[in-house]
Amino acid sequence: DQQVKQNSPSLSVQEGRISILNCDYTNSMFDYFLWYKKYPAEGPTFLISISSIKDKNEDGRFTVFLNKSAKHLSLHIVPSQPGDSAVYFCAASDNFNKFYFGSGTKLNVKP
Amino acid sequence: KAGVTQTPRYLIKTRGQQVTLSCSPISGHRSVSWYQQTPGQGLQFLFEYFSETQRNKGNFPGRFSGRQFSNSRSEMNVSTLELGDSALYLCASSVSGQGERNIQYFGAGTRLSVL
């Protein structure tokens, strides 16, 4: 039972444009959400997080939006750079330090 | 500060064998979680250890087990290997803290191939 879903397996964007990666979840008990980036042959690295008490969190070129009523979060990357090409995972957690990950979206930023 | 270290990086086993994977967390981190990553399935949670005790468990058969030592290092064991166990196994550590908001830091993983 996949509680966190990333319905787009891949996304292709031109350098300098905005990349928008989407994630949906089903469990209303989730109150903490994270995005990770993964390069081949490396483990996922933490990118940005958001608590359910907020609806937006920014860190440089990366912004995460949370829509609790729709159980949806998105990651915006502006402007996109070729080095952003990687697989992006969203993750959600309840209060018990257990994390649920989506299946990932492979982002390709074309020069 | 050294990151999360997983050994070995690659393993080839045959069906029916057993395997042990090792994970050394970041110094000071007391929680270690294990995940299985297969194509199209994302990261599937196996279990989490904190202070040598299994605190959380995913939906995997009993062939998958783990333990944590007093220095927070963790091992994961898979017995009676099946072809479907071929995957990347990732270990992640975090500071601690049920009730605290934690960020997990991942190792590079162990790629297990079962023939």
PDB file of C-alpha atoms in Angstrom:
ATOM      1  CA  ASP A   1       0.000   0.000   0.000  1.00  0.00           C
ATOM      2  CA  GLN A   2       1.809   3.071  -1.308  1.00  0.00           C
ATOM      3  CA  GLN A   3       1.059   5.931   1.067  1.00  0.00           C
ATOM      4  CA  VAL A   4       3.282   8.380  -0.819  1.00  0.00           C
ATOM      5  CA  LYS A   5       2.998   8.572  -4.586  1.00  0.00           C
ATOM      6  CA  GLN A   6       4.984  10.305  -7.264  1.00  0.00           C
ATOM      7  CA  ASN A   7       2.966   9.764 -10.402  1.00  0.00           C
ATOM      8  CA  SER A   8       5.486  11.177 -12.866  1.00  0.00           C
ATOM      9  CA  PRO A   9       8.429   8.790 -13.329  1.00  0.00           C
ATOM     10  CA  SER A  10      10.318  11.379 -15.356  1.00  0.00           C
ATOM     11  CA  LEU A  11      10.410  15.077 -16.207  1.00  0.00           C
ATOM     12  CA  SER A  12      12.431  16.953 -18.789  1.00  0.00           C
ATOM     13  CA  VAL A  13      13.029  20.712 -18.484  1.00  0.00           C
ATOM     14  CA  GLN A  14      15.136  23.255 -20.300  1.00  0.00           C
ATOM     15  CA  GLU A  15      17.978  24.915 -18.388  1.00  0.00           C
ATOM     16  CA  GLY A  16      16.855  28.187 -16.782  1.00  0.00           C
ATOM     17  CA  ARG A  17      13.174  27.212 -16.672  1.00  0.00           C
ATOM     18  CA  ILE A  18      11.160  26.051 -13.675  1.00  0.00           C
ATOM     19  CA  SER A  19      11.019  22.393 -12.660  1.00  0.00           C
ATOM     20  CA  ILE A  20       7.929  21.298 -10.733  1.00  0.00           C
ATOM     21  CA  LEU A  21       7.931  17.882  -9.104  1.00  0.00           C
ATOM     22  CA  ASN A  22       4.738  16.590  -7.538  1.00  0.00           C
ATOM     23  CA  CYS A  23       3.925  14.225  -4.713  1.00  0.00           C
ATOM     24  CA  ASP A  24       0.639  12.974  -3.240  1.00  0.00           C
ATOM     25  CA  TYR A  25       0.035  11.221   0.047  1.00  0.00           C
ATOM     26  CA  THR A  26      -2.908   9.416   1.582  1.00  0.00           C
ATOM     27  CA  ASN A  27      -2.242   9.387   5.314  1.00  0.00           C
ATOM     28  CA  SER A  28      -3.592  12.460   7.096  1.00  0.00           C
ATOM     29  CA  MET A  29      -1.359  11.663  10.095  1.00  0.00           C
ATOM     30  CA  PHE A  30       1.747  12.683   8.166  1.00  0.00           C
ATOM     31  CA  ASP A  31       3.031  15.951   9.554  1.00  0.00           C
ATOM     32  CA  TYR A  32       6.552  16.268   8.194  1.00  0.00           C
ATOM     33  CA  PHE A  33       7.601  16.105   4.574  1.00  0.00           C
ATOM     34  CA  LEU A  34      11.003  15.985   2.918  1.00  0.00           C
ATOM     35  CA  TRP A  35      12.564  15.973  -0.521  1.00  0.00           C
ATOM     36  CA  TYR A  36      15.703  14.033  -1.313  1.00  0.00           C
ATOM     37  CA  LYS A  37      17.880  14.065  -4.409  1.00  0.00           C
ATOM     38  CA  LYS A  38      19.722  10.983  -5.610  1.00  0.00           C
ATOM     39  CA  TYR A  39      22.554  10.737  -8.116  1.00  0.00           C
ATOM     40  CA  PRO A  40      23.536   7.351  -9.585  1.00  0.00           C
ATOM     41  CA  ALA A  41      25.778   5.258  -7.332  1.00  0.00           C
ATOM     42  CA  GLU A  42      25.139   7.576  -4.382  1.00  0.00           C
ATOM     43  CA  GLY A  43      22.679   7.524  -1.521  1.00  0.00           C
ATOM     44  CA  PRO A  44      19.831  10.059  -1.389  1.00  0.00           C
ATOM     45  CA  THR A  45      20.811  13.455  -0.009  1.00  0.00           C
ATOM     46  CA  PHE A  46      18.469  15.702   1.914  1.00  0.00           C
ATOM     47  CA  LEU A  47      17.247  18.736  -0.003  1.00  0.00           C
ATOM     48  CA  ILE A  48      14.464  20.537   1.841  1.00  0.00           C
ATOM     49  CA  SER A  49      11.696  19.820   4.330  1.00  0.00           C
ATOM     50  CA  ILE A  50       8.406  21.280   5.483  1.00  0.00           C
ATOM     51  CA  SER A  51       6.299  20.856   8.569  1.00  0.00           C
ATOM     52  CA  SER A  52       2.533  20.531   8.290  1.00  0.00           C
ATOM     53  CA  ILE A  53       2.096  23.818  10.178  1.00  0.00           C
ATOM     54  CA  LYS A  54       3.495  25.632   7.129  1.00  0.00           C
ATOM     55  CA  ASP A  55       2.421  25.720   3.519  1.00  0.00           C
ATOM     56  CA  LYS A  56       5.684  26.913   1.997  1.00  0.00           C
ATOM     57  CA  ASN A  57       9.383  26.647   2.676  1.00  0.00           C
ATOM     58  CA  GLU A  58      12.184  28.161   0.607  1.00  0.00           C
ATOM     59  CA  ASP A  59      15.877  27.436   0.398  1.00  0.00           C
ATOM     60  CA  GLY A  60      17.650  29.235  -2.405  1.00  0.00           C
ATOM     61  CA  ARG A  61      16.430  27.912  -5.744  1.00  0.00           C
ATOM     62  CA  PHE A  62      14.277  25.278  -4.052  1.00  0.00           C
ATOM     63  CA  THR A  63      10.765  25.850  -2.719  1.00  0.00           C
ATOM     64  CA  VAL A  64       8.417  23.236  -1.315  1.00  0.00           C
ATOM     65  CA  PHE A  65       4.661  23.848  -1.226  1.00  0.00           C
ATOM     66  CA  LEU A  66       2.267  21.861   0.926  1.00  0.00           C
ATOM     67  CA  ASN A  67      -1.486  21.660   0.338  1.00  0.00           C
ATOM     68  CA  LYS A  68      -2.846  19.701   3.286  1.00  0.00           C
ATOM     69  CA  SER A  69      -6.453  19.674   2.139  1.00  0.00           C
ATOM     70  CA  ALA A  70      -5.404  18.094  -1.154  1.00  0.00           C
ATOM     71  CA  LYS A  71      -2.714  15.945   0.504  1.00  0.00           C
ATOM     72  CA  HIS A  72      -0.291  17.219  -2.091  1.00  0.00           C
ATOM     73  CA  LEU A  73       3.176  18.682  -2.037  1.00  0.00           C
ATOM     74  CA  SER A  74       5.375  20.001  -4.782  1.00  0.00           C
ATOM     75  CA  LEU A  75       9.000  20.985  -5.222  1.00  0.00           C
ATOM     76  CA  HIS A  76       9.836  23.962  -7.407  1.00  0.00           C
ATOM     77  CA  ILE A  77      13.356  24.481  -8.720  1.00  0.00           C
ATOM     78  CA  VAL A  78      13.986  27.909 -10.219  1.00  0.00           C
ATOM     79  CA  PRO A  79      16.039  28.323 -12.306  1.00  0.00           C
ATOM     80  CA  SER A  80      16.804  24.728 -13.216  1.00  0.00           C
ATOM     81  CA  GLN A  81      20.432  23.823 -13.886  1.00  0.00           C
ATOM     82  CA  PRO A  82      21.960  20.773 -15.601  1.00  0.00           C
ATOM     83  CA  GLY A  83      23.486  19.744 -12.252  1.00  0.00           C
ATOM     84  CA  ASP A  84      19.952  19.340 -10.901  1.00  0.00           C
ATOM     85  CA  SER A  85      19.498  16.290 -13.129  1.00  0.00           C
ATOM     86  CA  ALA A  86      18.886  13.460 -10.663  1.00  0.00           C
ATOM     87  CA  VAL A  87      16.124  11.329  -9.195  1.00  0.00           C
ATOM     88  CA  TYR A  88      13.996  13.200  -6.659  1.00  0.00           C
ATOM     89  CA  PHE A  89      12.175  11.391  -3.876  1.00  0.00           C
ATOM     90  CA  CYS A  90       9.533  12.858  -1.642  1.00  0.00           C
ATOM     91  CA  ALA A  91       9.093  11.398   1.823  1.00  0.00           C
ATOM     92  CA  ALA A  92       6.563  11.772   4.596  1.00  0.00           C
ATOM     93  CA  SER A  93       6.714  11.020   8.281  1.00  0.00           C
ATOM     94  CA  ASP A  94       4.316  10.723  11.156  1.00  0.00           C
ATOM     95  CA  ASN A  95       5.365  11.279  14.733  1.00  0.00           C
ATOM     96  CA  PHE A  96       7.141   7.948  15.024  1.00  0.00           C
ATOM     97  CA  ASN A  97      10.328   8.497  13.051  1.00  0.00           C
ATOM     98  CA  LYS A  98       9.091   6.210  10.301  1.00  0.00           C
ATOM     99  CA  PHE A  99       9.509   7.572   6.800  1.00  0.00           C
ATOM    100  CA  TYR A 100       7.494   6.678   3.722  1.00  0.00           C
ATOM    101  CA  PHE A 101       9.064   7.389   0.347  1.00  0.00           C
ATOM    102  CA  GLY A 102       7.604   7.847  -3.095  1.00  0.00           C
ATOM    103  CA  SER A 103       8.914   5.941  -6.101  1.00  0.00           C
ATOM    104  CA  GLY A 104      10.904   8.914  -7.381  1.00  0.00           C
ATOM    105  CA  THR A 105      10.869  11.279 -10.361  1.00  0.00           C
ATOM    106  CA  LYS A 106      13.844  11.399 -12.680  1.00  0.00           C
ATOM    107  CA  LEU A 107      14.547  15.006 -13.612  1.00  0.00           C
ATOM    108  CA  ASN A 108      16.544  15.792 -16.739  1.00  0.00           C
ATOM    109  CA  VAL A 109      17.596  19.407 -17.207  1.00  0.00           C
ATOM    110  CA  LYS A 110      18.696  20.008 -20.768  1.00  0.00           C
ATOM    111  CA  PRO A 111      21.418  22.593 -21.474  1.00  0.00           C
TER     112      PRO A 111
ATOM    113  CA  LYS B   1      32.511  14.372  10.091  1.00  0.00           C
ATOM    114  CA  ALA B   2      32.370  11.041   8.255  1.00  0.00           C
ATOM    115  CA  GLY B   3      29.092  10.131   6.571  1.00  0.00           C
ATOM    116  CA  VAL B   4      27.117   6.924   6.723  1.00  0.00           C
ATOM    117  CA  THR B   5      29.272   4.009   5.616  1.00  0.00           C
ATOM    118  CA  GLN B   6      27.847   0.827   4.151  1.00  0.00           C
ATOM    119  CA  THR B   7      29.840  -2.297   3.398  1.00  0.00           C
ATOM    120  CA  PRO B   8      30.211  -4.042   1.123  1.00  0.00           C
ATOM    121  CA  ARG B   9      29.204  -1.880  -1.849  1.00  0.00           C
ATOM    122  CA  TYR B  10      28.428  -4.876  -4.065  1.00  0.00           C
ATOM    123  CA  LEU B  11      27.470  -8.472  -3.365  1.00  0.00           C
ATOM    124  CA  ILE B  12      26.611 -11.430  -5.563  1.00  0.00           C
ATOM    125  CA  LYS B  13      24.876 -14.383  -3.944  1.00  0.00           C
ATOM    126  CA  THR B  14      22.916 -17.400  -5.099  1.00  0.00           C
ATOM    127  CA  ARG B  15      19.405 -18.406  -4.158  1.00  0.00           C
ATOM    128  CA  GLY B  16      19.127 -20.017  -0.760  1.00  0.00           C
ATOM    129  CA  GLN B  17      22.208 -18.370   0.663  1.00  0.00           C
ATOM    130  CA  GLN B  18      22.185 -15.793   3.405  1.00  0.00           C
ATOM    131  CA  VAL B  19      23.815 -12.380   3.484  1.00  0.00           C
ATOM    132  CA  THR B  20      24.820  -9.798   6.082  1.00  0.00           C
ATOM    133  CA  LEU B  21      25.125  -6.112   5.294  1.00  0.00           C
ATOM    134  CA  SER B  22      26.792  -3.573   7.549  1.00  0.00           C
ATOM    135  CA  CYS B  23      26.131   0.087   8.297  1.00  0.00           C
ATOM    136  CA  SER B  24      28.141   2.566  10.339  1.00  0.00           C
ATOM    137  CA  PRO B  25      26.091   5.683  11.123  1.00  0.00           C
ATOM    138  CA  ILE B  26      27.314   9.228  11.446  1.00  0.00           C
ATOM    139  CA  SER B  27      29.035   9.747  14.777  1.00  0.00           C
ATOM    140  CA  GLY B  28      26.490  10.737  17.407  1.00  0.00           C
ATOM    141  CA  HIS B  29      23.516   9.357  15.484  1.00  0.00           C
ATOM    142  CA  ARG B  30      21.574   6.771  17.444  1.00  0.00           C
ATOM    143  CA  SER B  31      18.857   5.840  14.980  1.00  0.00           C
ATOM    144  CA  VAL B  32      19.564   3.591  12.001  1.00  0.00           C
ATOM    145  CA  SER B  33      16.964   2.706   9.373  1.00  0.00           C
ATOM    146  CA  TRP B  34      17.183   0.252   6.505  1.00  0.00           C
ATOM    147  CA  TYR B  35      15.449   0.526   3.137  1.00  0.00           C
ATOM    148  CA  GLN B  36      15.169  -1.620   0.038  1.00  0.00           C
ATOM    149  CA  GLN B  37      15.165   0.165  -3.305  1.00  0.00           C
ATOM    150  CA  THR B  38      13.991  -1.598  -6.444  1.00  0.00           C
ATOM    151  CA  PRO B  39      13.218  -0.048  -9.842  1.00  0.00           C
ATOM    152  CA  GLY B  40       9.806   1.588  -9.839  1.00  0.00           C
ATOM    153  CA  GLN B  41       9.178   0.888  -6.149  1.00  0.00           C
ATOM    154  CA  GLY B  42      11.069   3.685  -4.513  1.00  0.00           C
ATOM    155  CA  LEU B  43      12.446   3.120  -1.064  1.00  0.00           C
ATOM    156  CA  GLN B  44      10.629   0.496   0.945  1.00  0.00           C
ATOM    157  CA  PHE B  45      11.126   0.734   4.703  1.00  0.00           C
ATOM    158  CA  LEU B  46      12.525  -2.402   6.323  1.00  0.00           C
ATOM    159  CA  PHE B  47      13.124  -1.480   9.965  1.00  0.00           C
ATOM    160  CA  GLU B  48      14.569   1.112  12.306  1.00  0.00           C
ATOM    161  CA  TYR B  49      16.833   0.581  15.299  1.00  0.00           C
ATOM    162  CA  PHE B  50      17.380   2.957  18.170  1.00  0.00           C
ATOM    163  CA  SER B  51      19.565   2.221  21.180  1.00  0.00           C
ATOM    164  CA  GLU B  52      19.968  -1.429  20.134  1.00  0.00           C
ATOM    165  CA  THR B  53      16.184  -1.964  19.957  1.00  0.00           C
ATOM    166  CA  GLN B  54      14.000  -2.354  16.910  1.00  0.00           C
ATOM    167  CA  ARG B  55      11.630   0.595  17.159  1.00  0.00           C
ATOM    168  CA  ASN B  56       9.798   0.425  13.826  1.00  0.00           C
ATOM    169  CA  LYS B  57       9.231  -2.338  11.326  1.00  0.00           C
ATOM    170  CA  GLY B  58       8.039  -2.426   7.734  1.00  0.00           C
ATOM    171  CA  ASN B  59       6.109  -5.137   5.902  1.00  0.00           C
ATOM    172  CA  PHE B  60       8.872  -7.542   5.000  1.00  0.00           C
ATOM    173  CA  PRO B  61       9.006 -11.278   5.742  1.00  0.00           C
ATOM    174  CA  GLY B  62      10.899 -12.644   8.704  1.00  0.00           C
ATOM    175  CA  ARG B  63      13.797 -13.601   6.436  1.00  0.00           C
ATOM    176  CA  PHE B  64      14.853  -9.967   6.815  1.00  0.00           C
ATOM    177  CA  SER B  65      16.290  -9.175  10.207  1.00  0.00           C
ATOM    178  CA  GLY B  66      18.636  -6.697  11.761  1.00  0.00           C
ATOM    179  CA  ARG B  67      20.401  -5.659  14.876  1.00  0.00           C
ATOM    180  CA  GLN B  68      22.178  -2.684  16.333  1.00  0.00           C
ATOM    181  CA  PHE B  69      25.249  -2.678  18.504  1.00  0.00           C
ATOM    182  CA  SER B  70      26.103  -0.466  21.452  1.00  0.00           C
ATOM    183  CA  ASN B  71      28.195   1.802  19.211  1.00  0.00           C
ATOM    184  CA  SER B  72      25.084   2.314  16.996  1.00  0.00           C
ATOM    185  CA  ARG B  73      26.550   0.294  14.118  1.00  0.00           C
ATOM    186  CA  SER B  74      23.904  -1.876  12.532  1.00  0.00           C
ATOM    187  CA  GLU B  75      23.758  -5.056  10.501  1.00  0.00           C
ATOM    188  CA  MET B  76      21.009  -6.391   8.323  1.00  0.00           C
ATOM    189  CA  ASN B  77      20.659 -10.084   7.520  1.00  0.00           C
ATOM    190  CA  VAL B  78      18.651 -11.767   4.790  1.00  0.00           C
ATOM    191  CA  SER B  79      18.320 -15.534   4.994  1.00  0.00           C
ATOM    192  CA  THR B  80      17.267 -17.981   2.291  1.00  0.00           C
ATOM    193  CA  LEU B  81      17.804 -15.468  -0.488  1.00  0.00           C
ATOM    194  CA  GLU B  82      15.295 -15.262  -3.333  1.00  0.00           C
ATOM    195  CA  LEU B  83      15.753 -13.762  -6.784  1.00  0.00           C
ATOM    196  CA  GLY B  84      13.368 -10.944  -5.827  1.00  0.00           C
ATOM    197  CA  ASP B  85      15.724  -9.838  -3.068  1.00  0.00           C
ATOM    198  CA  SER B  86      18.027  -8.346  -5.691  1.00  0.00           C
ATOM    199  CA  ALA B  87      18.001  -4.645  -4.885  1.00  0.00           C
ATOM    200  CA  LEU B  88      19.911  -1.685  -3.537  1.00  0.00           C
ATOM    201  CA  TYR B  89      19.856  -1.739   0.251  1.00  0.00           C
ATOM    202  CA  LEU B  90      20.198   1.668   1.842  1.00  0.00           C
ATOM    203  CA  CYS B  91      20.989   2.545   5.404  1.00  0.00           C
ATOM    204  CA  ALA B  92      20.115   5.918   6.915  1.00  0.00           C
ATOM    205  CA  SER B  93      21.008   7.423  10.249  1.00  0.00           C
ATOM    206  CA  SER B  94      19.535  10.276  12.229  1.00  0.00           C
ATOM    207  CA  VAL B  95      20.315  11.918  15.531  1.00  0.00           C
ATOM    208  CA  SER B  96      17.550  10.313  17.552  1.00  0.00           C
ATOM    209  CA  GLY B  97      14.255  11.151  18.644  1.00  0.00           C
ATOM    210  CA  GLN B  98      10.844   9.810  18.521  1.00  0.00           C
ATOM    211  CA  GLY B  99       8.782  12.974  18.599  1.00  0.00           C
ATOM    212  CA  GLU B 100      11.580  15.048  17.162  1.00  0.00           C
ATOM    213  CA  ARG B 101      11.694  16.069  13.547  1.00  0.00           C
ATOM    214  CA  ASN B 102      14.583  14.155  12.086  1.00  0.00           C
ATOM    215  CA  ILE B 103      16.505  14.290   8.861  1.00  0.00           C
ATOM    216  CA  GLN B 104      17.856  10.982   7.691  1.00  0.00           C
ATOM    217  CA  TYR B 105      21.310  10.824   6.160  1.00  0.00           C
ATOM    218  CA  PHE B 106      21.900   7.993   3.753  1.00  0.00           C
ATOM    219  CA  GLY B 107      24.836   5.820   2.873  1.00  0.00           C
ATOM    220  CA  ALA B 108      25.679   4.941  -0.727  1.00  0.00           C
ATOM    221  CA  GLY B 109      24.030   1.546  -0.376  1.00  0.00           C
ATOM    222  CA  THR B 110      24.889  -2.095  -0.945  1.00  0.00           C
ATOM    223  CA  ARG B 111      23.909  -3.494  -4.333  1.00  0.00           C
ATOM    224  CA  LEU B 112      22.830  -7.115  -3.842  1.00  0.00           C
ATOM    225  CA  SER B 113      22.422  -9.409  -6.825  1.00  0.00           C
ATOM    226  CA  VAL B 114      20.869 -12.827  -6.274  1.00  0.00           C
ATOM    227  CA  LEU B 115      21.518 -15.366  -9.046  1.00  0.00           C
TER     228      LEU B 115
END
